[in-house]
mmCIF file of C-alpha atoms in Angstrom:
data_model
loop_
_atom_site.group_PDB
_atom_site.id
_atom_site.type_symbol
_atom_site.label_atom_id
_atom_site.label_comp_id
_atom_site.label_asym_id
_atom_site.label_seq_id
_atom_site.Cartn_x
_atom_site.Cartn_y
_atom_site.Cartn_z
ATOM 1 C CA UNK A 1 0.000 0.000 0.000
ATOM 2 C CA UNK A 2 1.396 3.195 -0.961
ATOM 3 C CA UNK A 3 1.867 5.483 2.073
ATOM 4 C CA UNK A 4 1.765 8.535 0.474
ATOM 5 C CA UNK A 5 -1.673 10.324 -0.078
ATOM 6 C CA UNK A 6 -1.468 11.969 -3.893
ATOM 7 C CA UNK A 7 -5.130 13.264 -3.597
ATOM 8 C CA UNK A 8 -3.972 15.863 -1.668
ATOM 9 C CA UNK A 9 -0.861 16.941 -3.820
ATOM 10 C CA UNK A 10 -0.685 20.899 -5.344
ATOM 11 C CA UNK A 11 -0.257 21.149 -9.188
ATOM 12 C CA UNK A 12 2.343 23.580 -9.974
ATOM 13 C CA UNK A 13 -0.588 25.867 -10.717
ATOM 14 C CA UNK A 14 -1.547 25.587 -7.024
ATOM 15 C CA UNK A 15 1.784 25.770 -5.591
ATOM 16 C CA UNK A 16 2.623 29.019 -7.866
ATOM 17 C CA UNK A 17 -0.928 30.453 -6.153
ATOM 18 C CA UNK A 18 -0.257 29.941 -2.839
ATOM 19 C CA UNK A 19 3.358 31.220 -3.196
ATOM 20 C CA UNK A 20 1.802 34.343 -4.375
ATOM 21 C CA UNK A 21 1.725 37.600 -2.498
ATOM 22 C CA UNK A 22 -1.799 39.053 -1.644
ATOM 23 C CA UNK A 23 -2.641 41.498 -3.538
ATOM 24 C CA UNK A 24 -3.122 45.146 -2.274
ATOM 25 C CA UNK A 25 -3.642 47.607 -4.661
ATOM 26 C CA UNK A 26 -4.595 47.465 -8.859
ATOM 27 C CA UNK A 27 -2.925 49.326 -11.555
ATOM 28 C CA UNK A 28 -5.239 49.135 -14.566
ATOM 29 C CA UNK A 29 -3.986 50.125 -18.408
ATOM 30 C CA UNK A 30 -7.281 51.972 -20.371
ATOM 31 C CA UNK A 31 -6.582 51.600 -24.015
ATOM 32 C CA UNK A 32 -8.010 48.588 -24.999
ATOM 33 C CA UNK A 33 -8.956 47.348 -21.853
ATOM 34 C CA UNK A 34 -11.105 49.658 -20.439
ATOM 35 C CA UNK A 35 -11.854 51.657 -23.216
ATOM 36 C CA UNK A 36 -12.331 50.479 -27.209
ATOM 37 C CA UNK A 37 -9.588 53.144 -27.931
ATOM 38 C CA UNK A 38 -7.606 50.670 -30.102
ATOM 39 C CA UNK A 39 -10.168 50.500 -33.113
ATOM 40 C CA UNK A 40 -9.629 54.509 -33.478
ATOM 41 C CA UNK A 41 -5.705 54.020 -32.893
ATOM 42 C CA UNK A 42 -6.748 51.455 -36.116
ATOM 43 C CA UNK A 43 -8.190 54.613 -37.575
ATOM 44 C CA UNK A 44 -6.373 56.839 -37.518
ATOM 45 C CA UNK A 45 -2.910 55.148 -37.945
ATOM 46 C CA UNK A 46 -4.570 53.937 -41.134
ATOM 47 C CA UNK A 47 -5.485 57.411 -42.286
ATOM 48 C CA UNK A 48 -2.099 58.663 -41.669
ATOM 49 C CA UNK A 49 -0.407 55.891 -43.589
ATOM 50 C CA UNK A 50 -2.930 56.094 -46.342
ATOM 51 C CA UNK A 51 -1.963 59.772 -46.430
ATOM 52 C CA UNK A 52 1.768 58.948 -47.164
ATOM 53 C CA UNK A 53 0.898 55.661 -49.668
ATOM 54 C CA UNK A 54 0.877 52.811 -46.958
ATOM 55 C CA UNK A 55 -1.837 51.087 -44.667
ATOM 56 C CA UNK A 56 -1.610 50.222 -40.849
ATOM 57 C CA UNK A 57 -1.055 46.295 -39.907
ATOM 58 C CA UNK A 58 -1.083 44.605 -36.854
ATOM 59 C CA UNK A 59 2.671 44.647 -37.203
ATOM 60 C CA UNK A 60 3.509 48.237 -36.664
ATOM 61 C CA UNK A 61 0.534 48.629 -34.133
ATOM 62 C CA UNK A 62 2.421 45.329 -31.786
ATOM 63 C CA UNK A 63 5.369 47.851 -32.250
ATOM 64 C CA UNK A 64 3.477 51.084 -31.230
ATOM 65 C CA UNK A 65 1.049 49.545 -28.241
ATOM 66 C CA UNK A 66 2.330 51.286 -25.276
ATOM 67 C CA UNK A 67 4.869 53.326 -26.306
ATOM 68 C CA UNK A 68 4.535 57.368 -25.782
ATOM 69 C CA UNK A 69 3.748 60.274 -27.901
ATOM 70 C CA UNK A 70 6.814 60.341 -30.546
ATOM 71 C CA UNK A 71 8.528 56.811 -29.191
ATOM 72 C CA UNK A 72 5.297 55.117 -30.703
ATOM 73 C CA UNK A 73 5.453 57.385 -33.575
ATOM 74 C CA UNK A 74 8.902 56.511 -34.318
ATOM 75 C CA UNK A 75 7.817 53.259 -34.819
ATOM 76 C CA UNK A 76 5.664 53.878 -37.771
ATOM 77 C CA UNK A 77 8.513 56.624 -39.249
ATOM 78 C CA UNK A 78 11.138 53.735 -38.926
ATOM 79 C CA UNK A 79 8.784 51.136 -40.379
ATOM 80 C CA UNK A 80 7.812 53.022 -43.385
ATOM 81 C CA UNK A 81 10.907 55.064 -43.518
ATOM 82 C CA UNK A 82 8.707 58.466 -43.436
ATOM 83 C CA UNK A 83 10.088 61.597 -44.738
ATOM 84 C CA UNK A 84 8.189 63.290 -41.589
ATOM 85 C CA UNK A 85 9.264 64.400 -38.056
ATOM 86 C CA UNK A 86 8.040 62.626 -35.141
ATOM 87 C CA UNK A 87 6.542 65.897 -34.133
ATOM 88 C CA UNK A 88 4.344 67.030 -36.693
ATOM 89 C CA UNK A 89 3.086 63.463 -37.128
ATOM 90 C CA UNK A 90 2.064 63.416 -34.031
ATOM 91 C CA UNK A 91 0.470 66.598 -34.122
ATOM 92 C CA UNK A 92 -1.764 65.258 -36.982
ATOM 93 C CA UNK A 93 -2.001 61.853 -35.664
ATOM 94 C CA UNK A 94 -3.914 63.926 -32.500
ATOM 95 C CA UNK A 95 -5.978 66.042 -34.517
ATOM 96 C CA UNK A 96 -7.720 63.127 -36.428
ATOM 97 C CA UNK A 97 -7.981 60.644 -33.002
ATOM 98 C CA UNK A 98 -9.440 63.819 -31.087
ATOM 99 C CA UNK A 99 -12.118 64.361 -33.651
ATOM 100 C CA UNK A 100 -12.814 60.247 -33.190
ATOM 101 C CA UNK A 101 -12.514 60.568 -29.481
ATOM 102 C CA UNK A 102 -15.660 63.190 -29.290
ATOM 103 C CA UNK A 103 -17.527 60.926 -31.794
ATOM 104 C CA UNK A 104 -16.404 56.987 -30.828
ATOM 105 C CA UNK A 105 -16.164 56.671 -27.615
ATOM 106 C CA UNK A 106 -16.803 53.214 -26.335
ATOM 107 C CA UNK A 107 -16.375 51.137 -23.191
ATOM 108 C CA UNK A 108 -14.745 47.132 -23.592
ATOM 109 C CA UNK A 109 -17.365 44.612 -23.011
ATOM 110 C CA UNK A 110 -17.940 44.441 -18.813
ATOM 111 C CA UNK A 111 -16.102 47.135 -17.820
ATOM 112 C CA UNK A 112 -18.905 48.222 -15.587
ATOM 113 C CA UNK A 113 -18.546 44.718 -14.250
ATOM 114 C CA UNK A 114 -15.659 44.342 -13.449
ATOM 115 C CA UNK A 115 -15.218 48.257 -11.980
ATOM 116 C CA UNK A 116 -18.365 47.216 -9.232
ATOM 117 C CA UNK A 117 -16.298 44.270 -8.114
ATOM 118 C CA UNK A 118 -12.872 46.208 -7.485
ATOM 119 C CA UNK A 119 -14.855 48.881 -5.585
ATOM 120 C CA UNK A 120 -16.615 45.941 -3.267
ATOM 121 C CA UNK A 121 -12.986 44.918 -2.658
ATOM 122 C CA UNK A 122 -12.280 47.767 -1.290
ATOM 123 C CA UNK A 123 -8.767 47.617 -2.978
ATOM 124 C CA UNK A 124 -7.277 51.013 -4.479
ATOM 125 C CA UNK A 125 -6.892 51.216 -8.100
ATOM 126 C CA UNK A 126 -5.950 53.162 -10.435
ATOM 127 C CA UNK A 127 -4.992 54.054 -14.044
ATOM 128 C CA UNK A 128 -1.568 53.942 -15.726
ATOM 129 C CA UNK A 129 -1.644 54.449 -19.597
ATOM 130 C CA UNK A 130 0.467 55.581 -21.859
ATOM 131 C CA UNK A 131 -2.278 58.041 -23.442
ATOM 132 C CA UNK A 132 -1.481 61.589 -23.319
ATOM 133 C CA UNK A 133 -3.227 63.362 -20.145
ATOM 134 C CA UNK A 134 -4.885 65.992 -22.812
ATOM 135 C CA UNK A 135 -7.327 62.505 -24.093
ATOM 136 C CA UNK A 136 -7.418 60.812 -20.302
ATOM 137 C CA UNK A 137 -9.120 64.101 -19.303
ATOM 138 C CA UNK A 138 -11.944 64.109 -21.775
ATOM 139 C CA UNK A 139 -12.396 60.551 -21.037
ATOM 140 C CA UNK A 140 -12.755 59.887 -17.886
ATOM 141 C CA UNK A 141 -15.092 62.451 -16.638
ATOM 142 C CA UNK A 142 -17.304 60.349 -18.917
ATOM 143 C CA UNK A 143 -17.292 57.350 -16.512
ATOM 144 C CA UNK A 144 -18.573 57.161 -12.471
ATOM 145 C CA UNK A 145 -16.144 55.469 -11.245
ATOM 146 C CA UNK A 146 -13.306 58.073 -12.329
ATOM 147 C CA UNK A 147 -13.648 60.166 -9.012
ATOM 148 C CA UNK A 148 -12.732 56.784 -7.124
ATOM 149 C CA UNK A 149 -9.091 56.499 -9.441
ATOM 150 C CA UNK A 150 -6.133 56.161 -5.891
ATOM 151 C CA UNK A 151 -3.934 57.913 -9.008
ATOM 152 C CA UNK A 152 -4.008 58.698 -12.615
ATOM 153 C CA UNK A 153 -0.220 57.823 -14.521
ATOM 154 C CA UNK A 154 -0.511 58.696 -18.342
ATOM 155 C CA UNK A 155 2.029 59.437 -21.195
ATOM 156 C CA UNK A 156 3.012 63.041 -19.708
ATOM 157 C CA UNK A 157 4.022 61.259 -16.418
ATOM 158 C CA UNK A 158 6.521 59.114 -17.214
ATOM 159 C CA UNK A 159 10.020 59.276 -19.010
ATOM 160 C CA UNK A 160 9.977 55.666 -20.682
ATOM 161 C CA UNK A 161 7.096 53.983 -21.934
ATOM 162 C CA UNK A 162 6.177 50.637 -21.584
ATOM 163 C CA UNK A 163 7.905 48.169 -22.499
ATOM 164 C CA UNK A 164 10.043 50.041 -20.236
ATOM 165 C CA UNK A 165 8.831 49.348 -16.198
ATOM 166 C CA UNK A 166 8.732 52.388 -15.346
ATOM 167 C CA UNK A 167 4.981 53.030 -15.256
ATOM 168 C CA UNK A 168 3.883 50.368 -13.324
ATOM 169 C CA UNK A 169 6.953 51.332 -10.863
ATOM 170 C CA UNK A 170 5.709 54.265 -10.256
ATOM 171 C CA UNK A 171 1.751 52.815 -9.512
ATOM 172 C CA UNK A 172 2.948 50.967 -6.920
ATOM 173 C CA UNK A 173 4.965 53.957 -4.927
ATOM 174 C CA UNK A 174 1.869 55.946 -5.881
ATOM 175 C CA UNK A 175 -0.298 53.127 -3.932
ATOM 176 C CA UNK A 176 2.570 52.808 -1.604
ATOM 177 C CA UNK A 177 2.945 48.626 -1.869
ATOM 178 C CA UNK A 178 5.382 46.637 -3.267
ATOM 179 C CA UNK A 179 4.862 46.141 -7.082
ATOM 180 C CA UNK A 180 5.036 41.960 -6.144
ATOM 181 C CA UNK A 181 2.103 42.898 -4.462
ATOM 182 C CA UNK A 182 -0.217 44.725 -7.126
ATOM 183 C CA UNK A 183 -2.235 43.716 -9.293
ATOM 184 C CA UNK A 184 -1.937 44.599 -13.621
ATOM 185 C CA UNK A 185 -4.091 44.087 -15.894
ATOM 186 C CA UNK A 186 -3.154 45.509 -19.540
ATOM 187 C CA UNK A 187 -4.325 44.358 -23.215
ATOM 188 C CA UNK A 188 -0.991 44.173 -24.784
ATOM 189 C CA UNK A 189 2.633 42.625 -24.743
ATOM 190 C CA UNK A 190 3.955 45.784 -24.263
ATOM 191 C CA UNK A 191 1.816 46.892 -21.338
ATOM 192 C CA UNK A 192 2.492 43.029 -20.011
ATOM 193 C CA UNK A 193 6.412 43.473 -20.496
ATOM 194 C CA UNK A 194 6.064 46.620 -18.106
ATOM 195 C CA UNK A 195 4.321 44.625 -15.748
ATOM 196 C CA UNK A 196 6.221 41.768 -15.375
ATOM 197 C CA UNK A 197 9.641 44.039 -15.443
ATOM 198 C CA UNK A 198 8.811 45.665 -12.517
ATOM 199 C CA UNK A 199 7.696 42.799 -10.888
ATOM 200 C CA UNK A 200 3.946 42.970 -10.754
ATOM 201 C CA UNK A 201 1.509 40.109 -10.774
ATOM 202 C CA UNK A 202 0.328 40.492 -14.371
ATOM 203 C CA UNK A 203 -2.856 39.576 -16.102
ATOM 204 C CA UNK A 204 -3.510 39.811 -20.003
ATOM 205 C CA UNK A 205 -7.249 40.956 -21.040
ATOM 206 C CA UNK A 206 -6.681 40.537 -24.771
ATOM 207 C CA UNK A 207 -9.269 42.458 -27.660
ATOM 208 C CA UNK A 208 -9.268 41.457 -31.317
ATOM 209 C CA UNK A 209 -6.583 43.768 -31.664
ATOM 210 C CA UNK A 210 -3.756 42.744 -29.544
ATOM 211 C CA UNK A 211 -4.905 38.442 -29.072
ATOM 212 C CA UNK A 212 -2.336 37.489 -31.373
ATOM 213 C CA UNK A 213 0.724 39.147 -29.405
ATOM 214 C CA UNK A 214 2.918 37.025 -26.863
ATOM 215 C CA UNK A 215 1.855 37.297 -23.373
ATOM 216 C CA UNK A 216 4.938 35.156 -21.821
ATOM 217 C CA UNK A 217 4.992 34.911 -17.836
ATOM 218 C CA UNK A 218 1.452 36.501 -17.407
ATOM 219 C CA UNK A 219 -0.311 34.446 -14.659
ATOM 220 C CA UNK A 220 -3.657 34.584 -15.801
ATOM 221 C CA UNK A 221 -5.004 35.221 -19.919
ATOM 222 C CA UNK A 222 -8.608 36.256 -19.462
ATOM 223 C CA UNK A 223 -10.904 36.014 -21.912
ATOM 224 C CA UNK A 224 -12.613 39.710 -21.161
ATOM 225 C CA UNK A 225 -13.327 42.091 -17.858
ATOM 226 C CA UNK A 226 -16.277 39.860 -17.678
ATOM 227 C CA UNK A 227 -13.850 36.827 -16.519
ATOM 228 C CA UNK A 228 -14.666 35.375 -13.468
ATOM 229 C CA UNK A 229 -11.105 34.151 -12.810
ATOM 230 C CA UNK A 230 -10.180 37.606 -13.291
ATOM 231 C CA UNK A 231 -13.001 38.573 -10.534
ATOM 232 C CA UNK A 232 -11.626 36.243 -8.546
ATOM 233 C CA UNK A 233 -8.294 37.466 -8.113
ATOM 234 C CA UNK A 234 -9.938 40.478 -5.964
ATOM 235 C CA UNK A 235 -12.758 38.482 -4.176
#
């Protein structure tokens, strides 16, 4: 008879959850998962390209996801080897999104959801995206939850964008926890690479615009806000 009881044994998925710290405080990204900003990133990076003879792919927008102001328009310049400065690309790039913005804008499938549940856990959240604070202030006002935000990060905040960690760094000295002990979610690699970088336990909400990007070392892919192992991580 074997003297060892296996029913009992932890999977490595069990073992990596109760190794985990608790969580404390939730950094959230907007674009894309809060908000269905990336369809008019789709637009307008399209319009701009079609401008100059090219068209957007999911390519160039993997490349820009993230990134601030002129490092994510670099990425088109460099990929299409554009005549134009980051600068005045940028200018236009803002003219034709603002215009969208008044007109388009949208929130992701159970965002109200999912915002009801992190205000019965009685966690502090708030927002860290790489959109410039001009857009985050015409779109959060929008939204009842926005007065309840423990901090606002965007684009203007921050020297390096993500990939780089220092966003999410700077959420968790914001929320004053250790960024082991806070809680991402994002949409993109990008926003992920951040995450994990600095150390923060990271969760992937993919939209039909970023599924097909690499989400290595996340601990959870969720299928939308609506999730309820997502809910779960805050119960």
């Amino acid at each position: 008879m074997n003297d060892f009881d296996t029913t009992g044994s932890q999977s490595s998925d069990e073992q990596a959850d109760a190794a985990r710290k608790p969580v404390r405080g939730v950094a959230l990204d907007m674009d894309g998962l809060l908000i269905d900003t990336e369809r008019l990133y789709w637009q307008v990076g399209d319009t701009l390209l079609q401008r100059r003879g090219y068209r957007y792919s999911r390519e160039l927008q993997a490349r820009m996801m993230g990134r601030i102001g002129v490092s994510a328009i670099a990425q088109m310049i460099e990929m299409h080897n554009l005549s134009d400065s980051a600068e005045s690309l940028l200018a236009e790039s803002d003219e034709l999104y603002g215009a969208l913005l008044a007109e388009q804008l949208q929130p992701m499938p159970g965002l109200s959801q999912w915002m009801d549940s992190l205000r019965r856990s009685g966690l502090p959240f708030g927002l860290a995206t790489s959109s410039q604070r001009k857009f985050v202030d015409v779109i959060l006002p929008t939204f009842d939850w926005s007065d309840q935000l423990a901090f606002v990060l965007t684009g203007n905040d921050v020297v390096n964008g993500k990939p780089h960690p220092e966003m999410y760094l700077t959420a968790a000295e914001r929320m004053q926890i250790p960024a082991s002990e806070m809680l991402v979610l994002e949409d993109s690699g990008n926003g992920c690479t951040a995450a994990l970088a600095a150390g923060a336990q990271t969760v992937a909400v993919p939209s039909e615009h970023t599924k097909d990007q690499s989400f290595d070392g996340v601990m959870l892919i969720a299928d939308s806000l609506l999730d309820s192992r997502l809910h779960e991580l805050i119960a």
